XYZ file of C-alpha atoms in Angstrom:
756
model
C -13.860 -7.235 33.577
C -12.185 -10.180 35.252
C -12.776 -13.793 34.371
C -9.705 -15.598 35.703
C -9.769 -18.545 35.875
C -12.284 -19.199 33.125
C -13.373 -22.044 30.928
C -11.244 -20.676 28.147
C -8.083 -21.105 30.245
C -8.515 -24.715 31.369
C -6.549 -26.639 28.758
C -3.741 -28.817 30.122
C -0.563 -26.776 30.130
C 2.374 -28.975 29.081
C 2.380 -27.385 25.628
C 3.301 -24.008 27.054
C 6.840 -25.155 27.772
C 9.162 -22.298 28.429
C 6.225 -19.887 28.431
C 4.976 -21.108 31.817
C 5.015 -18.307 34.307
C 6.288 -19.320 37.714
C 2.988 -18.156 39.166
C 0.936 -20.080 36.599
C 2.101 -23.616 37.180
C -1.463 -24.895 37.119
C -4.209 -23.699 34.818
C -6.681 -23.973 37.701
C -4.643 -21.826 40.091
C -4.485 -18.150 39.202
C -1.103 -16.452 39.259
C -0.144 -14.474 42.329
C -1.683 -11.114 41.608
C -1.605 -7.627 42.922
C -4.905 -5.859 42.466
C -5.378 -5.559 38.702
C -4.199 -2.260 37.271
C -6.534 -1.102 34.521
C -5.863 1.834 32.238
C -8.023 4.848 33.147
C -10.839 5.634 30.724
C -9.742 9.246 30.336
C -6.046 9.269 31.194
C -4.361 12.566 31.904
C -0.664 12.730 31.289
C 0.390 9.253 30.015
C 2.066 9.141 26.617
C 0.112 7.270 23.941
C 2.949 7.793 21.463
C 6.645 7.067 21.391
C 9.043 9.789 20.298
C 12.142 9.049 18.268
C 14.282 10.373 21.115
C 12.630 7.999 23.603
C 13.132 5.072 21.228
C 16.818 5.948 20.775
C 17.242 6.093 24.546
C 15.646 2.670 24.957
C 17.863 1.244 22.223
C 20.859 2.354 24.291
C 19.476 0.459 27.264
C 18.437 -2.980 26.029
C 19.331 -5.521 23.375
C 18.392 -9.028 22.245
C 14.761 -9.069 23.438
C 12.701 -12.243 23.020
C 8.979 -12.815 23.573
C 7.153 -15.930 24.739
C 3.462 -15.135 24.398
C 0.300 -16.975 25.401
C -3.203 -15.874 24.387
C -6.567 -17.226 25.515
C -9.204 -16.497 22.879
C -12.888 -17.345 22.564
C -15.999 -16.252 20.714
C -17.921 -14.841 23.674
C -15.857 -12.265 25.548
C -15.059 -8.709 24.530
C -11.511 -9.063 25.813
C -8.809 -11.716 25.861
C -6.316 -13.011 28.411
C -2.600 -13.035 27.789
C 0.711 -13.873 29.385
C 4.116 -12.677 28.289
C 7.631 -13.712 29.194
C 10.057 -11.073 27.942
C 13.784 -11.683 28.140
C 16.374 -9.045 27.288
C 19.910 -7.992 28.093
C 20.653 -4.711 29.843
C 23.391 -2.736 28.153
C 26.389 -1.765 30.355
C 25.553 1.973 30.293
C 21.767 1.607 30.442
C 21.543 3.459 33.757
C 23.372 6.419 32.240
C 20.772 6.687 29.464
C 17.738 6.807 31.787
C 16.678 5.844 35.300
C 13.821 3.732 33.927
C 13.088 1.199 31.197
C 9.511 0.834 30.022
C 7.317 -1.560 28.064
C 4.561 -0.163 25.856
C 1.023 -1.453 26.487
C -1.933 0.743 25.625
C -5.203 0.586 27.565
C -4.793 -2.917 28.952
C -5.177 -4.488 32.379
C -2.097 -5.737 34.229
C -2.935 -8.700 36.473
C 0.538 -9.555 37.737
C 4.183 -8.707 37.078
C 7.276 -10.679 38.054
C 10.769 -9.271 37.520
C 13.625 -11.766 37.641
C 11.552 -14.088 39.857
C 10.377 -11.355 42.250
C 6.665 -10.557 42.310
C 5.955 -6.822 42.128
C 3.187 -5.741 44.480
C 2.581 -2.360 42.829
C 3.663 -2.346 39.161
C 4.214 1.138 37.749
C 1.612 1.131 34.953
C -0.226 4.259 33.789
C -2.358 2.780 31.018
C 0.335 3.213 28.365
C 3.691 2.285 29.881
C 4.866 -0.337 32.330
C 8.004 1.115 33.915
C 10.929 -0.503 35.719
C 13.721 1.326 37.506
C 17.061 0.440 35.979
C 18.405 0.044 39.528
C 16.053 -2.965 39.894
C 17.316 -4.656 36.723
C 20.097 -7.216 36.565
C 23.350 -6.101 34.928
C 22.937 -8.532 32.049
C 19.972 -10.874 31.369
C 16.529 -9.909 32.665
C 13.205 -11.729 32.628
C 9.832 -10.045 32.967
C 6.685 -12.163 33.350
C 3.333 -10.458 32.882
C -0.262 -11.657 33.086
C -2.593 -9.243 31.335
C -5.867 -8.788 29.535
C -7.084 -6.331 26.953
C -10.263 -5.506 25.098
C -10.344 -6.310 21.402
C -9.599 -3.229 19.321
C -12.598 -1.618 17.663
C -10.682 1.133 15.840
C -7.086 1.534 14.720
C -4.462 -1.142 15.078
C -4.529 -4.104 17.440
C -6.270 -7.459 17.763
C -9.796 -7.132 16.401
C -12.781 -9.462 16.600
C -15.650 -9.751 14.143
C -18.921 -11.607 14.581
C -20.352 -12.788 11.287
C -23.963 -11.584 11.025
C -24.788 -14.433 8.646
C -23.892 -17.404 10.847
C -22.862 -15.894 14.203
C -19.280 -17.210 14.005
C -16.503 -15.053 15.487
C -13.085 -14.284 13.976
C -10.046 -12.549 15.504
C -7.349 -10.910 13.397
C -4.444 -8.512 13.840
C -4.340 -5.133 12.139
C -0.860 -3.760 12.741
C 0.477 -0.370 11.754
C 3.495 1.389 13.273
C 3.278 1.381 17.087
C 0.243 -0.913 17.160
C 1.714 -4.151 18.571
C 1.515 -2.539 22.028
C -2.252 -2.508 21.576
C -2.090 -6.332 21.704
C 0.540 -7.237 24.313
C 3.261 -5.520 26.391
C 6.388 -5.026 24.295
C 9.247 -2.749 23.332
C 7.278 -1.402 20.382
C 9.858 0.146 18.091
C 11.199 -1.227 14.805
C 14.900 -1.469 15.641
C 14.458 -3.775 18.651
C 14.011 -6.913 16.570
C 13.092 -10.054 18.468
C 11.906 -13.628 18.095
C 8.306 -14.440 19.021
C 7.313 -17.838 20.398
C 3.526 -18.000 20.518
C 0.989 -20.326 22.096
C -2.745 -19.792 21.591
C -5.634 -21.503 23.328
C -8.848 -21.245 21.314
C -12.060 -23.148 20.544
C -11.476 -26.591 19.104
C -12.845 -25.791 15.650
C -10.739 -22.646 15.150
C -7.723 -22.303 12.871
C -4.868 -20.243 14.349
C -2.231 -18.467 12.254
C 1.003 -16.856 13.408
C 4.383 -15.987 11.870
C 5.549 -19.625 11.755
C 3.884 -22.954 11.019
C 2.418 -24.531 14.127
C 4.743 -26.946 15.882
C 1.961 -28.987 17.452
C -1.649 -28.793 18.579
C -3.312 -30.451 21.561
C -7.070 -30.820 21.939
C -8.880 -31.155 25.254
C -12.655 -31.131 25.135
C -13.888 -28.086 23.283
C -10.534 -26.276 23.434
C -7.320 -26.632 21.462
C -3.836 -25.283 22.130
C -1.650 -24.221 19.217
C 2.114 -24.004 19.788
C 4.311 -22.121 17.320
C 8.126 -22.308 17.310
C 10.212 -19.140 17.721
C 10.104 -16.864 14.716
C 13.146 -15.375 13.011
C 14.081 -11.925 14.291
C 11.240 -9.507 13.526
C 10.243 -5.981 14.325
C 7.148 -5.801 16.509
C 5.108 -4.695 13.475
C 5.909 -8.107 11.922
C 3.931 -9.946 14.610
C 0.723 -11.612 13.437
C -2.141 -13.546 15.004
C -5.357 -14.685 13.323
C -7.852 -17.103 14.800
C -11.316 -18.325 13.965
C -13.305 -21.063 12.208
C -11.798 -20.065 8.864
C -12.313 -21.988 5.650
C -8.777 -22.931 4.572
C -7.329 -23.755 1.146
C -3.830 -25.168 0.783
C -1.209 -25.014 -1.955
C 2.556 -24.849 -2.362
C 5.254 -22.997 -4.260
C 8.570 -24.815 -4.716
C 8.149 -26.463 -1.311
C 6.835 -23.354 0.484
C 3.405 -24.065 2.005
C 0.684 -21.645 0.868
C -2.634 -21.158 2.632
C -5.638 -18.976 1.916
C -8.291 -18.358 4.567
C -11.683 -16.654 4.591
C -14.860 -16.568 6.620
C -16.960 -19.668 6.004
C -20.015 -17.663 4.962
C -18.183 -16.004 2.052
C -15.954 -18.911 1.035
C -18.082 -19.666 -2.012
C -16.876 -16.413 -3.595
C -13.185 -17.332 -3.352
C -11.131 -18.448 -6.362
C -8.232 -19.918 -4.404
C -6.185 -20.810 -7.479
C -6.100 -17.176 -8.605
C -4.582 -16.172 -5.247
C -2.094 -19.052 -5.264
C -1.056 -18.420 -8.884
C -0.213 -14.801 -8.082
C 1.672 -15.755 -4.917
C 3.719 -18.391 -6.767
C 4.754 -15.882 -9.392
C 5.742 -13.349 -6.739
C 7.794 -15.843 -4.740
C 9.610 -16.967 -7.876
C 10.184 -13.463 -9.245
C 11.299 -11.805 -6.008
C 13.663 -14.607 -4.990
C 15.552 -14.137 -8.269
C 15.372 -10.350 -8.494
C 16.293 -9.770 -4.849
C 19.048 -12.379 -4.859
C 17.705 -13.683 -1.560
C 15.308 -16.623 -1.095
C 11.953 -16.157 0.570
C 12.940 -15.837 4.241
C 10.025 -17.613 5.969
C 8.650 -21.120 6.311
C 5.218 -20.431 4.752
C 3.025 -17.731 3.216
C -0.541 -17.237 4.407
C -3.155 -14.978 2.817
C -6.247 -14.069 4.822
C -9.416 -12.405 3.582
C -10.714 -10.501 6.605
C -13.781 -8.327 7.284
C -11.748 -5.135 7.601
C -13.103 -1.750 6.621
C -12.495 -0.188 3.213
C -9.777 -1.643 0.998
C -7.449 -2.338 3.927
C -4.404 -4.437 3.064
C -1.905 -5.325 5.778
C 1.285 -7.337 5.804
C 3.217 -9.096 8.545
C 5.940 -11.689 8.490
C 4.855 -14.658 6.346
C 1.275 -13.374 6.336
C -0.855 -10.854 4.465
C -4.469 -9.890 5.102
C -6.870 -8.338 2.622
C -10.214 -6.638 3.182
C -13.195 -8.489 1.779
C -14.190 -5.413 -0.247
C -10.985 -5.839 -2.246
C -11.134 -9.630 -2.391
C -14.739 -9.870 -3.548
C -14.993 -6.948 -5.943
C -17.136 -8.085 -8.892
C -14.990 -9.519 -11.714
C -16.440 -7.041 -14.221
C -15.583 -4.049 -12.055
C -12.742 -1.967 -13.449
C -9.422 -3.715 -12.800
C -10.777 -6.044 -10.075
C -8.447 -8.982 -10.768
C -5.574 -6.640 -11.500
C -6.098 -4.820 -8.175
C -6.068 -8.100 -6.261
C -2.891 -9.297 -7.961
C -1.187 -5.970 -7.335
C -2.160 -6.082 -3.646
C -0.905 -9.656 -3.246
C 2.429 -8.910 -4.908
C 2.910 -5.728 -2.918
C 2.287 -7.388 0.437
C 4.463 -10.336 -0.527
C 7.325 -7.909 -1.275
C 7.077 -6.623 2.303
C 8.424 -9.958 3.523
C 11.757 -8.709 2.215
C 11.239 -4.933 2.528
C 9.887 -4.418 6.040
C 10.331 -7.821 7.681
C 13.607 -9.378 6.553
C 15.038 -5.867 6.757
C 13.328 -3.380 9.075
C 13.633 0.390 9.125
C 15.369 1.773 12.179
C 12.563 4.251 12.837
C 9.044 4.763 11.495
C 10.045 7.794 9.425
C 11.918 5.398 7.137
C 8.830 3.386 6.156
C 8.453 5.543 3.034
C 11.399 3.587 1.609
C 9.967 0.104 2.222
C 6.516 1.229 1.046
C 7.994 2.850 -2.055
C 10.113 -0.160 -2.947
C 7.158 -2.512 -2.499
C 4.973 -0.232 -4.651
C 7.497 0.042 -7.487
C 8.844 -3.505 -7.504
C 5.425 -5.175 -7.164
C 4.314 -3.229 -10.253
C 7.422 -4.440 -12.049
C 6.638 -8.001 -10.959
C 3.099 -7.698 -12.297
C 4.302 -6.190 -15.576
C 6.870 -8.970 -16.045
C 4.232 -11.583 -15.266
C 2.168 -10.366 -18.217
C 4.926 -9.203 -20.538
C 5.945 -10.580 -23.931
C 9.199 -12.011 -22.571
C 7.045 -14.479 -20.612
C 4.903 -15.276 -23.684
C 2.112 -13.339 -21.971
C 3.197 -14.739 -18.629
C 1.507 -16.674 -15.813
C -0.951 -13.881 -14.938
C -2.364 -13.107 -18.374
C -5.746 -14.297 -17.057
C -5.949 -10.996 -15.193
C -6.621 -9.217 -18.461
C -8.949 -11.646 -20.198
C -11.144 -9.730 -22.584
C -8.642 -6.860 -22.748
C -6.580 -5.897 -25.737
C -3.386 -7.713 -26.639
C -1.459 -4.523 -25.932
C -2.782 -4.311 -22.375
C -2.089 -8.001 -21.845
C 1.558 -7.508 -22.696
C 2.472 -5.835 -19.425
C 1.173 -2.360 -20.240
C -1.721 -2.432 -17.779
C 0.549 -2.647 -14.727
C 2.321 0.605 -15.632
C -0.953 2.258 -16.640
C -2.234 1.603 -13.119
C 1.078 2.737 -11.634
C 0.539 6.065 -13.405
C -2.738 6.427 -11.491
C -0.833 5.978 -8.217
C 1.725 8.506 -9.394
C -1.040 11.025 -10.051
C -1.863 10.961 -6.346
C 1.686 12.074 -5.623
C 1.406 14.803 -8.247
C -1.805 16.018 -6.597
C -0.158 16.006 -3.162
C 2.685 18.101 -4.524
C 0.283 20.483 -6.262
C -1.715 20.993 -3.058
C 1.418 22.108 -1.187
C 3.505 25.032 -2.393
C 6.704 23.519 -1.004
C 6.118 19.868 -0.065
C 8.398 18.778 2.721
C 8.880 15.760 4.932
C 8.975 12.113 3.968
C 7.411 11.195 0.616
C 4.202 9.196 0.426
C 4.290 5.572 -0.727
C 3.054 6.685 -4.152
C 5.700 9.361 -4.541
C 8.443 7.128 -3.150
C 7.526 4.399 -5.642
C 7.575 6.904 -8.510
C 10.936 8.351 -7.433
C 12.466 4.886 -7.127
C 11.199 3.992 -10.602
C 12.865 7.162 -11.863
C 16.084 6.317 -9.994
C 16.114 2.793 -11.432
C 15.981 4.285 -14.916
C 18.709 6.805 -14.068
C 21.102 4.186 -12.724
C 20.150 1.402 -15.095
C 18.001 -1.630 -14.376
C 20.953 -3.967 -13.781
C 22.702 -1.547 -11.423
C 19.524 -0.948 -9.445
C 18.877 -4.685 -9.106
C 22.503 -5.233 -8.041
C 22.063 -2.573 -5.359
C 18.889 -4.257 -4.063
C 20.660 -7.616 -3.868
C 23.631 -6.106 -2.026
C 21.154 -4.504 0.378
C 19.632 -7.844 1.412
C 22.952 -9.652 1.625
C 24.375 -6.910 3.848
C 21.406 -6.098 6.060
C 19.238 -9.250 6.332
C 17.695 -9.580 9.821
C 18.847 -6.060 10.698
C 17.358 -2.600 11.056
C 18.486 0.121 8.677
C 18.030 3.734 7.686
C 17.198 4.823 4.115
C 20.825 5.916 3.817
C 21.926 2.270 4.054
C 19.868 1.418 0.979
C 21.298 4.295 -1.028
C 24.782 3.275 0.080
C 24.250 -0.092 -1.605
C 22.994 1.587 -4.778
C 26.097 3.778 -4.770
C 28.348 0.719 -4.492
C 26.486 -1.083 -7.275
C 26.390 1.846 -9.714
C 29.667 3.587 -8.769
C 27.668 6.840 -8.779
C 27.402 9.433 -6.028
C 23.721 9.741 -5.133
C 24.076 12.532 -2.580
C 22.842 15.187 -5.010
C 19.910 13.043 -6.097
C 18.880 12.445 -2.472
C 19.244 16.077 -1.539
C 17.285 17.287 -4.541
C 14.441 14.763 -4.411
C 13.918 13.942 -0.735
C 13.971 17.337 0.936
C 10.850 18.790 -0.701
C 10.421 21.738 -3.023
C 7.907 22.333 -5.775
C 7.474 19.920 -8.635
C 9.576 20.365 -11.761
C 8.160 20.998 -15.217
C 9.785 20.098 -18.515
C 9.157 21.483 -22.001
C 10.878 20.897 -25.318
C 11.934 23.857 -27.440
C 12.780 22.844 -30.982
C 12.965 24.054 -34.565
C 13.147 22.413 -37.987
C 14.368 23.224 -41.497
C 13.824 21.042 -44.550
C 11.970 18.489 -42.386
C 15.028 18.049 -40.099
C 15.471 19.132 -36.472
C 17.982 21.981 -36.245
C 17.562 22.933 -32.590
C 16.379 20.922 -29.583
C 16.543 21.983 -25.911
C 14.802 20.697 -22.778
C 13.643 23.492 -20.481
C 13.296 22.542 -16.803
C 11.122 24.673 -14.522
C 10.253 24.633 -10.832
C 11.752 26.012 -7.642
C 15.128 24.463 -8.448
C 16.503 22.175 -11.164
C 16.902 18.519 -10.221
C 18.732 15.604 -11.878
C 16.412 13.761 -14.276
C 16.620 11.074 -16.898
C 13.829 10.593 -19.376
C 12.777 9.311 -22.759
C 11.809 11.933 -25.316
C 9.260 10.666 -27.849
C 9.169 12.246 -31.321
C 5.637 11.695 -32.701
C 5.031 11.991 -36.417
C 1.867 11.662 -38.470
C 1.945 9.527 -41.642
C 2.773 11.606 -44.710
C 1.548 9.185 -47.393
C -1.808 9.866 -48.958
C -4.490 7.473 -47.781
C -2.603 6.424 -44.632
C -4.510 6.367 -41.359
C -3.783 9.543 -39.433
C -2.566 7.687 -36.331
C -0.241 9.647 -34.041
C 2.585 7.334 -32.995
C 6.186 7.787 -31.789
C 8.575 7.775 -34.736
C 11.642 7.659 -32.493
C 12.583 7.905 -28.790
C 15.725 9.396 -27.257
C 17.091 8.777 -23.757
C 18.164 12.087 -22.233
C 19.685 13.066 -18.872
C 19.079 16.640 -17.792
C 19.819 18.520 -14.579
C 20.024 22.198 -15.569
C 17.439 24.806 -16.424
C 18.345 24.340 -20.105
C 19.780 21.139 -21.587
C 20.636 20.879 -25.307
C 19.890 17.468 -26.860
C 22.384 16.995 -29.711
C 21.106 13.452 -30.368
C 17.872 14.991 -31.690
C 19.557 17.074 -34.376
C 18.972 15.997 -37.982
C 16.124 13.690 -36.929
C 12.952 13.938 -39.001
C 10.829 16.873 -37.934
C 8.143 15.709 -35.478
C 4.518 16.774 -35.190
C 4.503 16.352 -31.427
C 7.245 16.005 -28.812
C 6.543 14.384 -25.469
C 9.529 14.497 -23.078
C 8.417 11.779 -20.644
C 7.698 8.738 -22.793
C 6.829 5.575 -20.810
C 6.404 7.662 -17.635
C 9.987 7.158 -16.452
C 10.484 10.689 -15.089
C 8.814 12.418 -12.141
C 7.833 15.698 -13.773
C 4.928 17.730 -15.148
C 5.142 17.918 -18.945
C 4.242 21.149 -20.745
C 3.626 20.802 -24.460
C 5.266 23.255 -26.820
C 2.917 25.220 -29.155
C 3.303 22.863 -32.133
C 2.771 19.772 -29.982
C -0.222 21.362 -28.281
C -1.881 22.060 -31.630
C -1.205 18.493 -32.804
C -2.606 17.017 -29.598
C -5.840 18.952 -30.004
C -6.314 17.552 -33.496
C -5.047 13.985 -33.149
C -5.104 12.945 -29.464
C -7.822 10.341 -30.065
C -5.599 8.577 -32.618
C -2.871 7.803 -30.043
C -3.324 4.048 -29.593
C -1.089 3.569 -26.540
C -3.278 3.900 -23.421
C -0.509 5.134 -21.120
C 0.621 7.741 -23.651
C -2.947 8.956 -24.125
C -3.449 9.248 -20.368
C -0.222 11.196 -19.997
C -1.051 13.588 -22.846
C -4.430 14.329 -21.303
C -2.749 14.895 -17.944
C -0.369 17.408 -19.521
C -3.284 19.270 -21.091
C -5.089 19.321 -17.748
C -2.040 20.686 -15.878
C -1.583 23.322 -18.545
C -5.252 24.307 -18.249
C -4.955 24.668 -14.479
C -1.808 26.787 -14.829
C -3.344 29.017 -17.499
C -1.091 27.787 -20.332
C -4.002 26.140 -22.167
C -7.436 27.731 -22.182
C -9.860 25.969 -19.851
C -12.608 26.431 -22.445
C -10.462 24.650 -25.058
C -9.774 21.778 -22.633
C -13.442 21.290 -21.739
C -14.521 21.503 -25.403
C -11.901 18.912 -26.388
C -13.015 16.599 -23.571
C -16.690 16.845 -24.531
C -15.714 16.006 -28.106
C -13.444 13.027 -27.394
C -14.916 11.455 -24.243
C -17.776 9.661 -26.071
C -15.178 7.836 -28.195
C -12.876 6.888 -25.307
C -12.692 3.141 -24.602
C -10.228 3.164 -21.693
C -12.281 2.936 -18.461
C -9.417 4.353 -16.418
C -9.114 7.425 -18.621
C -12.883 7.960 -18.540
C -12.696 8.176 -14.748
C -9.621 10.381 -14.792
C -10.887 12.811 -17.359
C -14.333 13.191 -15.813
C -12.730 13.844 -12.441
C -10.399 16.425 -13.940
C -13.310 18.187 -15.586
C -15.495 18.430 -12.507
C -15.774 16.880 -9.068
C -17.664 18.531 -6.205
C -15.302 16.780 -3.790
C -12.198 18.471 -5.284
C -13.561 21.448 -7.165
C -10.402 23.493 -6.495
C -8.489 21.170 -8.855
C -11.228 20.850 -11.499
C -10.745 22.554 -14.854
C -14.391 23.647 -14.932
C -13.648 25.888 -11.960
C -11.487 27.993 -14.302
C -14.496 28.801 -16.494
C -16.578 31.980 -16.018
C -19.768 31.201 -14.072
C -22.244 31.308 -17.008
C -19.917 29.217 -19.187
C -19.333 26.762 -16.324
C -23.092 26.295 -15.793
C -23.588 25.494 -19.471
C -20.626 23.113 -19.482
C -21.890 21.198 -16.423
C -25.234 20.669 -18.149
C -23.409 19.312 -21.201
C -21.228 17.091 -19.005
C -24.189 15.613 -17.105
C -25.934 14.871 -20.385
C -22.818 13.187 -21.774
C -22.342 11.120 -18.604
C -25.921 9.850 -18.638
C -25.918 9.117 -22.366
C -22.612 7.237 -22.168
C -23.757 5.268 -19.116
C -26.945 4.118 -20.778
C -25.329 3.240 -24.127
C -22.157 1.489 -22.890
C -21.976 -2.315 -23.292
C -24.006 -3.785 -20.393
C -21.984 -4.739 -17.301
C -18.711 -3.958 -19.045
C -15.770 -2.262 -17.345
C -16.588 0.770 -19.469
C -20.185 0.960 -18.231
C -19.015 0.587 -14.630
C -16.532 3.414 -15.188
C -19.274 5.645 -16.599
C -21.460 4.862 -13.578
C -18.680 5.823 -11.186
C -17.949 8.976 -13.187
C -21.650 9.880 -13.182
C -21.883 9.305 -9.423
C -18.839 11.462 -8.728
C -19.436 14.334 -11.128
C -23.188 14.781 -11.656
C -24.164 18.234 -10.388
C -27.072 19.857 -12.256
C -30.637 19.743 -10.996
C -31.777 17.389 -13.755
C -28.708 15.182 -13.397
C -29.153 14.852 -9.652
C -32.830 14.027 -10.130
C -31.822 11.201 -12.485
C -29.297 9.943 -9.941
C -31.986 10.002 -7.256
C -34.292 8.037 -9.559
C -31.581 5.375 -10.003
C -31.175 5.178 -6.243
C -34.890 4.936 -5.507
C -35.532 2.415 -8.289
C -37.742 4.707 -10.376
C -35.276 4.485 -13.276
C -33.059 1.606 -14.393
C -29.624 1.572 -15.982
C -29.859 -0.666 -19.075
C -28.229 -4.017 -18.332
C -26.759 -2.974 -14.975
C -28.497 -3.732 -11.661
C -26.926 -1.597 -8.938
C -24.753 -3.454 -6.442
C -24.797 -2.686 -2.724
C -21.524 -0.785 -3.051
C -22.786 1.246 -6.013
C -25.947 2.133 -4.102
C -23.841 3.255 -1.153
C -21.839 5.584 -3.396
C -25.000 7.133 -4.816
C -26.461 7.369 -1.324
C -23.571 9.621 -0.285
C -24.819 12.221 -2.760
C -28.290 12.180 -1.157
C -28.103 11.820 2.631
C -31.471 10.799 4.026
C -32.817 9.384 0.776
C -33.998 5.746 1.066
C -32.331 3.339 -1.329
C -34.453 0.655 -2.949
C -32.758 -2.731 -2.546
């Protein structure tokens, strides 16, 4: 589709400044064009990806790229117009590396191309790459001017547009993942070619436009307005951001840094702006101190966008959050906590991922892992006792004092860690780069191994050394080595190259109520270096005392061999249960010794610490799956203790571990003989329904039971009850079903109408 010139491109042009293309001196005169080159609908041959080898070759050809970008946006068209001026230097040996240099631009339309002032009649564009022969390029500085258009992205990364069904207003927003900037504009789309971006946007007069910097000026002409943004600091292409639309905007500040929050107008009544600003202020304060480097940008914008699922995306000075995350009901399990965690994680990416960029996409596990771990630490510190319950204690209103004192952040981190455990369990020898969850867990473990101060010192050295540069993961570990004076080559080799997950078990003996022997036994494909806390649990011995199972003492232990004696445990009082991963500091599957296993079966419900109780249950589940604890004993224990459980997170975990049609291969019930399994599933469905209907109305616990019921119900009678809930023939006491809850139930019954 061509609509040049159009009403959306008629604003007076002085604002464009250096962006003016030589062929676009007047907004009413189209640039000198060759026939537009549009990407074929079903291309054969062009590369829609970029290999590491191709990126390395291009890095040997060019340096110091800059982008001047102009976009013409409106509410009516399915595509947008753009112009780009790209300047870069050609390296002396560029022609030796390859005979061509190319820009990435997926499925766009090229209207005109000018190279160093010379109009190209037939640009070499195949729908994915715009190529230039190195023989045509100047020995040093080159300038490419491109007029283009592209359809808004409907899937994947790119510039998306959403039309609000409630009021008909349109919103545009970027959704960038690795190698997605080239789905917006022509660019050298690889992380190590950092560049500055100077952006101008022409949009309807009532729209707000957001980019990586604060707008320099705006000019209004009729129903259109032009927004000019100054050049950004050096960014990777994935740090580019552009949002535009008639957003409702809230403003705040944090120590002089402007804060903004934006949402669609039709949902703005659901927004608690102060909650978002309070979390952002804490993150900016905490990270600036911990990282030893001030926030590197001129503002921080948060946008609530109509993205699918729980999408959360970060770019330089900007973070966007899906409405499903932003507007989760306050009573829903961990809703405020999830929002705060998402805000802090995306804020951390302004340092990890934007201030410092990975050299290639296979290094993003490091930035994702650091953001995952350190944002959890930031959230825990914000609610910990050293902050007198901290600035974010409101996130846990109604919760216990223990949870308010920073515990909840690490309890939720354990849930992320479980995903990594499951990934490892589903692969006999996991290889390749770790997931964000596993990377975060490994970095937490490494921080404990090195020491908190040494790890923080290494992070600070990293930013001071590599700010505004691209790095490999090895550069980060080099800084940790300098800070800790410890060789991390063995740790990296053992933990980052794959292999099955380690197990750990304590072997111990006592005489006269004193420990006489204590050894940690490490299992798995190969021993790895670990550091952990060993908790010695002991029941009260005095008559009349409550039989609470609590740690009597903890020991910090480093172990790297198949067998590691622990002399510090000798002569300690004889424990009733030993748990060799207290506080979840190690990345390991814990197997309970026979004495500890027997104690857990009798007294697990009396463990008051939520994280410890979750971890003990997880150990029992792993042992049941591996045949070291009878599946029938595990299911019987769960049926006995679940009705008394008050932790919503553990209710969901435990019910999923017992039975889930979606992941039956990892469910303990699968280990039962068929007749015994059928009886158990009937008992489980009955328990789920009873607990759902008797839980406090609209509480986090009742919501957890509803989710557990939805996920696990499987018998004929249980499914009939679920169908009755969906169709409105039966009500849950005190809990009207939300649209999202109906959708989850609907997935169990395709084709069944849901009563609204």
